[in-house]
Short mmCIF file of C-alpha atoms and ligand atoms in Angstrom, two decimals:
data_model
loop_
_atom_site.label_atom_id
_atom_site.label_comp_id
_atom_site.label_asym_id
_atom_site.label_seq_id
_atom_site.Cartn_x
_atom_site.Cartn_y
_atom_site.Cartn_z
CA MET K 1 0.00 -0.01 0.00
CA SER K 2 2.70 2.45 0.92
CA PHE K 3 4.19 2.21 -2.58
CA SER K 4 0.97 3.39 -4.19
CA ASN K 5 0.10 6.01 -1.61
CA PRO K 6 -0.39 9.20 -3.62
CA HIS K 7 -0.17 11.42 -0.53
CA PRO K 8 3.13 10.54 1.17
CA ARG K 9 3.58 12.31 4.51
CA LEU K 10 6.56 14.52 5.20
CA THR K 11 9.20 13.00 7.43
CA TRP K 12 10.23 14.78 10.64
CA SER K 13 13.47 15.83 9.01
CA GLN K 14 11.57 17.39 6.10
CA ARG K 15 9.22 19.18 8.52
CA LEU K 16 12.13 20.63 10.50
CA ALA K 17 13.82 21.73 7.28
CA SER K 18 10.59 23.41 6.14
CA ALA K 19 10.38 25.23 9.52
CA VAL K 20 13.95 26.49 9.15
CA GLY K 21 13.31 27.78 5.61
CA ALA K 22 9.98 29.34 6.65
CA THR K 23 11.73 31.20 9.49
CA GLY K 24 14.13 32.74 6.97
CA LEU K 25 11.20 33.80 4.83
CA LEU K 26 9.36 35.19 7.85
CA ILE K 27 12.29 37.50 8.70
CA LEU K 28 12.10 38.98 5.17
CA VAL K 29 8.33 39.44 5.49
CA VAL K 30 8.76 41.20 8.86
CA ALA K 31 11.42 43.47 7.34
CA TRP K 32 9.06 44.21 4.44
CA SER K 33 6.27 45.16 6.85
CA GLY K 34 8.39 48.11 7.94
CA ILE K 35 9.50 46.92 11.40
CA GLU K 36 13.04 48.16 11.87
CA PHE K 37 15.62 45.69 13.11
CA ALA K 38 18.29 46.84 15.59
CA HIS K 39 20.99 44.84 13.78
CA ALA K 40 19.63 44.69 10.25
CA GLY K 41 22.83 43.14 8.84
CA PHE K 42 22.62 40.23 11.24
CA TRP K 43 18.94 39.60 10.44
CA LEU K 44 19.52 39.77 6.70
CA ALA K 45 22.39 37.27 6.93
CA ALA K 46 20.29 35.07 9.24
CA SER K 47 17.32 35.07 6.91
CA LEU K 48 19.34 34.21 3.78
CA LEU K 49 21.24 31.51 5.67
CA LEU K 50 18.03 29.98 7.05
CA LEU K 51 16.41 30.00 3.62
CA ALA K 52 19.45 28.26 2.09
CA THR K 53 19.81 25.77 4.94
CA GLY K 54 16.11 24.88 4.99
CA THR K 55 15.99 24.23 1.23
CA VAL K 56 19.17 22.20 1.04
CA TRP K 57 18.27 20.24 4.17
CA PHE K 58 14.82 19.46 2.72
CA ALA K 59 16.40 18.19 -0.49
CA PHE K 60 18.86 15.99 1.35
CA ALA K 61 16.09 14.64 3.59
CA THR K 62 13.97 13.90 0.49
CA TYR K 63 16.51 12.07 -1.65
CA ARG K 64 18.93 10.65 0.98
CA GLY K 65 19.03 6.88 1.18
CA HIS K 66 17.30 6.42 -2.15
CA PRO K 67 19.13 4.64 -4.96
CA ALA K 68 20.60 6.72 -7.77
CA GLY K 69 18.11 7.77 -10.41
CA ILE K 70 15.56 10.47 -11.04
CA LYS K 71 12.94 10.72 -8.34
CA ASN K 72 9.79 12.30 -9.63
CA ASN K 73 7.48 10.07 -7.63
CA GLY K 74 4.09 11.56 -6.96
CA VAL K 75 4.49 14.83 -8.93
CA TRP K 76 1.04 14.37 -10.41
CA PHE K 77 -0.50 13.81 -6.98
CA ASN K 78 1.10 16.78 -5.24
CA LEU K 79 -1.05 19.90 -4.87
CA LEU K 80 2.00 22.08 -5.54
CA THR K 81 3.16 20.33 -8.69
CA ASN K 82 -0.11 19.25 -10.31
CA ARG K 83 -1.64 22.71 -10.70
CA GLY K 84 -3.43 22.14 -7.41
CA ILE K 85 -4.34 24.76 -4.85
CA TRP K 86 -0.74 25.25 -3.63
CA GLY K 87 0.53 25.57 -7.18
CA TRP K 88 -1.99 28.31 -7.92
CA CYS K 89 -1.19 30.09 -4.62
CA LEU K 90 2.53 30.00 -5.40
CA GLY K 91 1.92 31.23 -8.94
CA ILE K 92 -0.20 34.14 -7.68
CA ILE K 93 2.39 35.08 -5.02
CA ILE K 94 5.31 35.07 -7.48
CA THR K 95 3.29 36.95 -10.10
CA GLY K 96 2.30 39.53 -7.47
CA LEU K 97 5.94 40.00 -6.41
CA TYR K 98 6.96 40.59 -10.02
CA ILE K 99 4.20 43.19 -10.42
CA LEU K 100 5.47 45.00 -7.33
CA LEU K 101 9.06 44.83 -8.57
CA TYR K 102 8.31 46.25 -11.99
CA PHE K 103 5.48 48.66 -11.28
CA TYR K 104 5.23 49.46 -7.54
CA PRO K 105 8.75 49.29 -6.07
CA GLY K 106 7.70 51.92 -3.54
CA LEU K 107 5.61 49.22 -1.83
CA LEU K 108 8.81 47.22 -1.37
CA GLY K 109 10.50 50.17 0.31
CA LEU K 110 12.17 52.08 -2.56
CA ARG K 111 12.60 55.74 -1.55
CA PRO K 112 14.23 57.77 -4.33
CA GLU K 113 14.37 60.86 -2.13
CA GLY K 114 15.92 59.29 0.95
CA PRO K 115 17.13 56.07 2.59
CA ASN K 116 15.21 53.01 1.44
CA THR K 117 12.95 51.24 3.91
CA GLY K 118 11.25 47.87 4.25
CA LEU K 119 12.59 44.96 2.24
CA ILE K 120 14.81 47.08 0.00
CA GLY K 121 16.17 48.92 3.04
CA VAL K 122 17.37 45.66 4.63
CA PHE K 123 19.19 44.66 1.45
CA ASP K 124 20.86 48.08 1.31
CA LEU K 125 23.40 46.88 3.84
CA LEU K 126 24.57 44.15 1.48
CA SER K 127 24.51 46.62 -1.37
CA PHE K 128 26.75 49.07 0.56
CA TRP K 129 29.11 46.24 1.35
CA LEU K 130 29.30 45.06 -2.27
CA LYS K 131 29.16 48.22 -4.33
CA GLY K 132 29.43 51.05 -1.83
CA LYS K 133 25.99 52.54 -2.44
CA PRO K 134 22.35 51.74 -1.72
CA GLY K 135 20.65 49.21 -3.98
CA GLY K 136 17.14 49.29 -5.30
CA GLN K 137 14.52 46.76 -6.17
CA TRP K 138 16.79 45.23 -8.82
CA PHE K 139 19.55 44.62 -6.31
CA VAL K 140 17.08 42.76 -4.07
CA TYR K 141 15.84 40.84 -7.09
CA GLY K 142 19.36 39.99 -8.30
CA THR K 143 20.38 38.77 -4.86
CA LEU K 144 17.34 36.54 -4.35
CA TYR K 145 17.48 35.30 -7.97
CA THR K 146 21.12 34.29 -7.55
CA LEU K 147 20.44 32.71 -4.17
CA ALA K 148 17.56 30.71 -5.69
CA ILE K 149 19.79 29.35 -8.48
CA LEU K 150 22.49 28.43 -5.96
CA ILE K 151 20.34 26.68 -3.37
CA PHE K 152 17.99 24.97 -5.81
CA GLY K 153 21.10 24.15 -7.87
CA VAL K 154 22.47 22.18 -4.90
CA LYS K 155 19.10 20.44 -4.60
CA PHE K 156 19.13 19.66 -8.33
CA ILE K 157 22.66 18.24 -8.20
CA TRP K 158 21.70 16.03 -5.26
CA LYS K 159 18.56 14.82 -7.02
CA TYR K 160 20.33 14.06 -10.32
CA ARG K 161 23.65 13.03 -8.73
CA HIS K 162 23.91 9.82 -10.78
CA ASN K 163 24.13 11.85 -14.00
CA ARG K 164 27.42 13.59 -14.79
CA TYR K 165 25.96 15.81 -17.51
CA GLN K 166 23.36 17.22 -15.12
CA ILE K 167 25.95 17.87 -12.40
CA ILE K 168 28.37 19.71 -14.66
CA ARG K 169 25.82 21.88 -16.42
CA THR K 170 24.21 22.84 -13.11
CA ILE K 171 27.59 23.89 -11.70
CA SER K 172 28.03 25.88 -14.91
CA VAL K 173 24.77 27.86 -14.56
CA MET K 174 25.49 28.46 -10.87
CA PHE K 175 28.94 29.83 -11.75
CA PHE K 176 27.72 32.11 -14.56
CA GLN K 177 24.88 33.50 -12.47
CA LEU K 178 26.97 34.13 -9.36
CA CYS K 179 30.14 35.45 -10.97
CA LEU K 180 29.18 37.03 -14.29
CA ALA K 181 25.59 38.13 -13.72
CA PHE K 182 25.78 39.15 -10.06
CA LEU K 183 29.21 39.74 -8.49
CA LEU K 184 31.21 41.18 -11.40
CA PRO K 185 28.77 43.94 -12.42
CA GLU K 186 28.33 44.97 -8.76
CA LEU K 187 32.08 45.12 -8.17
CA MET K 188 32.64 47.10 -11.38
CA ASP K 189 29.98 49.48 -10.16
CA ARG K 190 31.85 49.88 -6.91
CA LEU K 191 34.98 50.84 -8.88
CA ASN K 192 32.91 53.34 -10.90
CA GLN K 193 33.69 51.40 -14.05
CA PRO K 194 31.23 50.54 -16.85
CA SER K 195 29.76 47.14 -16.33
CA MET K 196 27.42 44.64 -17.91
CA ASP K 197 26.45 41.01 -17.58
CA LEU K 198 29.07 39.59 -19.98
CA LYS K 199 26.92 36.63 -20.96
CA ASN K 200 23.68 38.54 -21.54
CA MET K 201 23.74 39.37 -25.24
CA TRP K 202 21.32 40.92 -27.72
CA PRO K 203 18.43 40.21 -28.33
CA LEU K 204 17.93 38.86 -24.79
CA ASN K 205 19.70 42.02 -23.64
CA TYR K 206 17.30 44.10 -25.72
CA TYR K 207 18.67 47.45 -24.58
CA PHE K 208 22.23 46.77 -25.78
CA PHE K 209 21.73 49.17 -28.73
CA PHE K 210 19.69 51.77 -26.81
CA ASP K 211 21.22 55.25 -26.98
CA TRP K 212 21.86 55.54 -23.24
CA ASN K 213 23.70 52.21 -23.23
CA LEU K 214 25.75 52.97 -26.34
CA ASP K 215 26.63 56.43 -24.96
CA LYS K 216 27.66 54.89 -21.67
CA LEU K 217 29.87 52.27 -23.33
CA LEU K 218 31.34 54.41 -26.11
CA LYS K 219 32.15 57.33 -23.84
CA ASP K 220 33.54 55.33 -20.95
CA GLY K 221 37.10 54.87 -22.16
CA ASN K 222 38.84 51.65 -23.11
CA LEU K 223 36.81 49.42 -20.82
CA GLY K 224 33.55 50.74 -22.25
CA LEU K 225 34.84 50.14 -25.80
CA PHE K 226 35.92 46.67 -24.79
CA LEU K 227 32.46 45.88 -23.46
CA PHE K 228 30.85 47.22 -26.64
CA GLY K 229 33.20 45.06 -28.76
CA TRP K 230 32.55 42.08 -26.47
CA GLY K 231 28.81 42.43 -26.98
CA LEU K 232 29.22 42.46 -30.77
CA VAL K 233 31.65 39.53 -30.81
CA MET K 234 29.27 37.52 -28.64
CA ILE K 235 26.40 38.16 -31.06
CA LEU K 236 28.28 37.73 -34.32
CA VAL K 237 30.99 35.18 -33.58
CA VAL K 238 30.82 33.34 -30.26
CA SER K 239 27.12 32.52 -30.36
CA PRO K 240 26.94 31.16 -33.95
CA VAL K 241 30.15 29.17 -33.61
CA LEU K 242 29.21 27.54 -30.28
CA THR K 243 25.67 26.85 -31.52
CA TYR K 244 27.06 25.19 -34.64
CA PHE K 245 29.12 22.81 -32.54
CA PHE K 246 26.92 22.28 -29.49
CA GLY K 247 23.40 23.45 -30.39
CA LYS K 248 21.58 26.03 -28.29
CA ARG K 249 22.26 24.06 -25.13
CA TRP K 250 25.61 25.83 -24.63
CA TYR K 251 23.57 28.97 -23.85
CA CYS K 252 20.10 27.90 -22.76
CA SER K 253 21.14 25.11 -20.41
CA TRP K 254 24.72 25.99 -19.44
CA VAL K 255 25.02 29.78 -19.30
CA CYS K 256 21.76 31.76 -19.34
CA GLY K 257 20.30 33.01 -16.07
CA CYS K 258 16.67 32.54 -17.23
CA GLY K 259 17.47 28.93 -18.14
CA GLY K 260 19.41 28.58 -14.88
CA LEU K 261 16.39 29.50 -12.77
CA ALA K 262 14.09 27.32 -14.85
CA GLU K 263 16.37 24.30 -14.47
CA THR K 264 16.94 24.66 -10.75
CA ALA K 265 14.01 26.39 -9.00
CA GLY K 266 11.65 25.38 -11.82
CA ASP K 267 12.59 21.70 -11.85
CA PRO K 268 9.54 20.50 -9.83
CA PHE K 269 7.27 22.00 -12.53
CA ARG K 270 8.96 20.80 -15.73
CA HIS K 271 6.28 18.16 -16.45
CA LEU K 272 3.56 20.85 -16.68
CA SER K 273 4.62 21.99 -20.16
CA SER K 274 1.95 21.19 -22.72
CA LYS K 275 2.86 18.57 -25.32
CA THR K 276 -0.08 19.23 -27.62
CA LEU K 277 0.30 20.19 -31.27
CA GLN K 278 -1.79 23.28 -30.53
CA ALA K 279 0.82 24.42 -27.96
CA TRP K 280 3.58 23.80 -30.50
CA LYS K 281 1.71 25.98 -33.01
CA ILE K 282 1.23 28.78 -30.46
CA GLU K 283 4.89 28.47 -29.47
CA ARG K 284 6.09 29.08 -33.04
CA TRP K 285 3.81 32.06 -33.62
CA LEU K 286 4.73 33.68 -30.35
CA ILE K 287 8.47 33.15 -30.24
CA TYR K 288 9.10 34.21 -33.84
CA GLY K 289 6.65 37.09 -33.37
CA VAL K 290 8.74 38.34 -30.44
CA LEU K 291 11.92 37.93 -32.49
CA VAL K 292 10.49 40.03 -35.33
CA PHE K 293 9.37 42.63 -32.77
CA ALA K 294 12.89 42.71 -31.28
CA VAL K 295 14.55 43.09 -34.67
CA ILE K 296 12.22 45.91 -35.79
CA MET K 297 12.58 47.70 -32.47
CA THR K 298 16.38 47.45 -32.58
CA PHE K 299 16.51 48.64 -36.19
CA LEU K 300 14.47 51.71 -35.22
CA VAL K 301 16.65 52.34 -32.18
CA ILE K 302 19.86 52.23 -34.21
CA TYR K 303 18.27 54.40 -36.92
CA THR K 304 17.42 57.02 -34.31
CA TYR K 305 20.91 56.84 -32.82
CA MET K 306 22.60 57.30 -36.21
CA THR K 307 20.34 59.95 -37.72
CA GLY K 308 18.85 61.73 -34.72
CA ARG K 309 15.36 61.19 -36.22
CA ASP K 310 12.75 59.66 -33.94
CA SER K 311 10.44 58.11 -36.55
CA ILE K 312 10.27 56.21 -39.80
CA LEU K 313 6.89 56.37 -41.55
CA PHE K 314 5.17 57.62 -38.39
CA ILE K 315 6.58 54.74 -36.33
CA ASN K 316 8.26 56.34 -33.37
CA SER K 317 11.30 54.43 -32.10
CA TYR K 318 10.80 55.67 -28.51
CA VAL K 319 7.21 54.44 -28.44
CA ILE K 320 8.21 51.05 -29.88
CA ARG K 321 10.98 50.56 -27.35
CA GLU K 322 8.60 51.46 -24.53
CA TRP K 323 6.12 48.90 -25.77
CA TYR K 324 8.81 46.27 -26.06
CA GLY K 325 10.12 47.03 -22.58
CA PHE K 326 6.63 46.85 -21.10
CA PHE K 327 5.10 43.87 -22.92
CA ILE K 328 8.17 41.71 -23.51
CA GLY K 329 10.80 42.90 -21.03
CA ALA K 330 8.50 43.22 -18.02
CA ILE K 331 5.23 41.32 -18.56
CA PHE K 332 6.36 38.35 -20.66
CA SER K 333 9.89 37.61 -19.44
CA GLY K 334 9.32 38.57 -15.80
CA VAL K 335 5.72 38.42 -14.63
CA VAL K 336 4.59 35.53 -16.88
CA GLY K 337 8.01 33.96 -17.43
CA VAL K 338 8.59 33.11 -13.77
CA GLY K 339 5.21 33.69 -12.15
CA PHE K 340 3.60 30.98 -14.31
CA TYR K 341 6.10 28.22 -13.49
CA PRO K 342 3.55 26.32 -11.34
CA ILE K 343 0.89 26.58 -14.04
CA LEU K 344 2.55 26.30 -17.46
CA GLY K 345 5.87 24.68 -16.58
CA SER K 346 9.33 26.03 -15.96
CA ARG K 347 10.29 27.25 -19.44
CA VAL K 348 7.35 29.48 -20.34
CA TRP K 349 9.58 32.37 -21.35
CA CYS K 350 12.28 30.23 -23.03
CA ARG K 351 9.67 28.30 -25.01
CA PHE K 352 7.17 30.98 -25.97
CA GLY K 353 8.95 34.32 -25.76
CA CYS K 354 12.74 34.49 -25.72
CA PRO K 355 14.06 36.02 -28.97
CA MET K 356 17.53 34.71 -28.18
CA ALA K 357 16.15 31.16 -28.00
CA ALA K 358 14.38 31.81 -31.32
CA ILE K 359 17.62 32.75 -33.11
CA LEU K 360 19.62 29.93 -31.54
CA GLY K 361 16.79 27.52 -32.31
CA LEU K 362 16.72 28.37 -36.01
CA GLN K 363 20.44 27.86 -36.16
CA GLN K 364 20.20 24.62 -34.20
CA LYS K 365 17.58 23.23 -36.55
CA PHE K 366 19.30 24.11 -39.81
CA PHE K 367 23.04 24.58 -39.13
CA SER K 368 24.13 22.65 -36.09
CA ARG K 369 25.72 19.34 -35.30
CA PHE K 370 23.59 18.88 -32.19
CA ARG K 371 20.81 16.34 -32.13
CA ILE K 372 19.37 13.70 -29.85
CA THR K 373 19.84 10.29 -31.37
CA THR K 374 17.36 7.54 -30.53
CA ASN K 375 17.73 3.82 -30.43
CA GLY K 376 14.10 3.08 -31.29
CA GLY K 377 14.35 -0.69 -30.88
CA GLN K 378 14.93 -0.27 -27.17
CA CYS K 379 12.02 2.10 -26.52
CA ILE K 380 9.24 0.67 -24.37
CA SER K 381 6.98 3.73 -24.91
CA CYS K 382 6.83 4.57 -21.22
CA GLY K 383 6.63 8.28 -22.07
CA ASN K 384 9.00 9.50 -19.35
CA CYS K 385 11.00 11.51 -21.87
CA SER K 386 7.94 13.41 -23.16
CA THR K 387 6.51 13.93 -19.69
CA TYR K 388 9.64 15.59 -18.32
CA CYS K 389 10.59 17.57 -21.41
CA GLU K 390 10.20 21.14 -20.18
CA MET K 391 9.99 22.43 -23.77
CA GLY K 392 6.89 20.36 -24.52
CA ILE K 393 8.59 18.15 -27.10
CA ASP K 394 6.96 14.74 -27.57
CA VAL K 395 10.30 12.93 -27.49
CA ARG K 396 8.62 9.53 -27.37
CA TRP K 397 7.13 10.12 -30.83
CA TYR K 398 10.68 10.32 -32.23
CA ALA K 399 12.01 7.47 -30.09
CA GLN K 400 9.27 5.08 -31.20
CA ARG K 401 10.26 5.72 -34.82
CA GLY K 402 13.99 5.65 -34.21
CA GLN K 403 14.25 9.22 -35.52
CA ASN K 404 16.78 11.78 -34.35
CA VAL K 405 15.26 14.68 -32.40
CA VAL K 406 16.24 17.84 -34.26
CA ARG K 407 13.95 20.54 -32.90
CA ALA K 408 14.51 24.27 -32.74
CA SER K 409 13.04 24.45 -29.27
CA CYS K 410 15.16 21.74 -27.61
CA VAL K 411 17.40 23.39 -25.03
CA GLY K 412 19.57 20.32 -24.61
CA CYS K 413 18.85 19.98 -20.90
CA GLY K 414 19.31 16.23 -21.23
CA ILE K 415 16.51 15.36 -18.83
CA CYS K 416 14.76 13.19 -21.44
CA ALA K 417 17.89 11.06 -21.66
CA ALA K 418 18.34 11.07 -17.89
CA VAL K 419 14.81 9.80 -17.16
CA CYS K 420 14.74 7.18 -19.91
CA PRO K 421 14.85 3.74 -18.26
CA ARG K 422 16.21 2.08 -21.43
CA GLY K 423 19.06 4.38 -22.40
CA VAL K 424 17.36 5.11 -25.71
CA LEU K 425 18.36 8.76 -26.03
CA ARG K 426 21.78 10.32 -26.50
CA LEU K 427 22.69 14.00 -26.82
CA GLU K 428 25.30 14.22 -29.55
CA ASN K 429 27.37 16.83 -31.32
CA GLY K 430 28.11 14.60 -34.26
CA LYS K 431 29.58 15.50 -37.62
CA VAL K 432 27.46 15.40 -40.74
CA ASP K 433 27.83 11.63 -40.98
CA ILE K 434 25.94 11.14 -37.70
CA ASN K 435 22.91 9.57 -39.38
CA GLN K 436 25.11 6.96 -40.97
CA ARG K 437 26.91 6.35 -37.69
CA THR K 438 23.74 5.97 -35.69
CA ASP K 439 22.36 3.57 -38.31
CA GLU K 440 25.53 1.52 -37.90
CA LEU K 441 25.15 1.58 -34.13
CA ARG K 442 21.60 0.26 -34.44
CA THR K 443 22.68 -2.50 -36.81
CA ILE K 444 23.32 -5.95 -35.32
CA HIS K 445 26.29 -7.62 -37.00
CA VAL K 446 26.20 -11.42 -37.20
CA ARG K 447 28.93 -13.60 -38.70
CA LEU K 448 27.81 -15.63 -41.69
CA GLU K 449 29.07 -18.89 -40.21
CA ASP K 450 26.81 -18.32 -37.17
CA VAL K 451 23.71 -18.22 -39.34
CA THR K 452 21.78 -21.41 -40.02
CA VAL K 453 18.92 -21.42 -42.46
CA ASN K 454 16.28 -24.12 -41.90
CA ARG K 455 14.49 -24.92 -45.10
S1 SF4 R 65 14.08 17.11 -25.87
FE1 SF4 R 65 15.24 16.44 -24.07
S2 SF4 R 65 17.10 17.72 -24.07
FE2 SF4 R 65 15.59 18.72 -25.42
S3 SF4 R 65 14.52 20.16 -24.09
FE3 SF4 R 65 13.32 18.25 -24.09
S4 SF4 R 65 14.08 17.12 -22.28
FE4 SF4 R 65 15.59 18.73 -22.71
S1 SF4 R 66 11.76 7.41 -21.82
FE1 SF4 R 66 12.95 6.04 -23.14
S2 SF4 R 66 11.79 4.12 -23.16
FE2 SF4 R 66 10.39 5.71 -22.34
S3 SF4 R 66 9.27 6.46 -24.17
FE3 SF4 R 66 11.06 7.80 -23.91
S4 SF4 R 66 12.65 6.88 -25.21
FE4 SF4 R 66 11.05 5.34 -24.92
#
């Protein structure tokens, strides 16, 4: 009976871990309510430490003592992970927080005219320590975002510890988020030097060509020029070359912060992505629509920068960039992109909206060595691969037919291969002869003298 129990109870260790994490969260909520702490630095450190300890402890308590292998038992029976009441509550809370971040930072304690208060005020201590000045809502966001990738990254590594690919790529996203996206820009800011997230390239970094950014980079001496050149080289050279060799996974699953959060904090929700043909259709319309929007907006922005004219044929470049910033930069990538994890799965933004994923995907589909090879004869049609594909790809459909999976949307996370009980799927960066090689691998060679023909 206990094996089929769809409502397993939490162990005492898991309950204690939850209490520790909840205490950390409670301290942040108290700070947000406006109650001033006597030693704010101590309470901030305590809350972040408790949050991290509670999460990691819970993960260890959950997976300790179990044999190696993916443990997704009960995800469809859990009210948090099956779009149940807790899933909806979490979705609404995260969405609400994003709305406050983008549109009402004053309610989080941002005070442009004086010292910040509330939640942002507590994080100011860390901001002073790191960059020598008060932070704002984006500093709070960056800190919590990075912390989430780190602590859920540890959980992910522990859960998938039998799989070397998952361990290495998770360490990679943790490193890029902590060092390149968070620490380096803050430290450069402290030194009054121009800074940017070195891995965040256009069109994901949609304001790279905005006049204020170009002015900042081009007028900030050699370092600014270097950063401008770096951005161009990333777009024109590094990205196409790496995508040719490794597919879009080098970025979407190894480097990008959006992918990093989806893979770590979003892991419990990966099975919620829709696998229907209708969803695939919507995905293509939306993601390429956003890409076209990004290209047109950037063209207008550069036109305005070069000529000083605001409009072409009555289309105002400032209005277009405002629309893009609001609808795509804030609503789609932030509010929907993360807030809807518990409802639509962990890669809503990567699958339906990211223009960077759209470009890399086109290249992956038509000019890349990357593909997932399938050994169809071994497939038992269990459907694990399709269920846990966060990009909504029906991997089983390919596996049953022994076809390679070459899809623009595949982010190369490798989970389909990791959850396959028969070792059917392999992520490969083969040369052009890969089809021939995989055919040879599937072929059983028998010596002629071992064959007997009964007539
Ligand atoms: S097909 Fe496999 S590797 Fe690609 S996104 Fe889906 S689960 Fe990840
Ligand atoms: S997980 Fe493996 S065995 Fe199951 S359907 Fe997918 S390819 Fe086939």
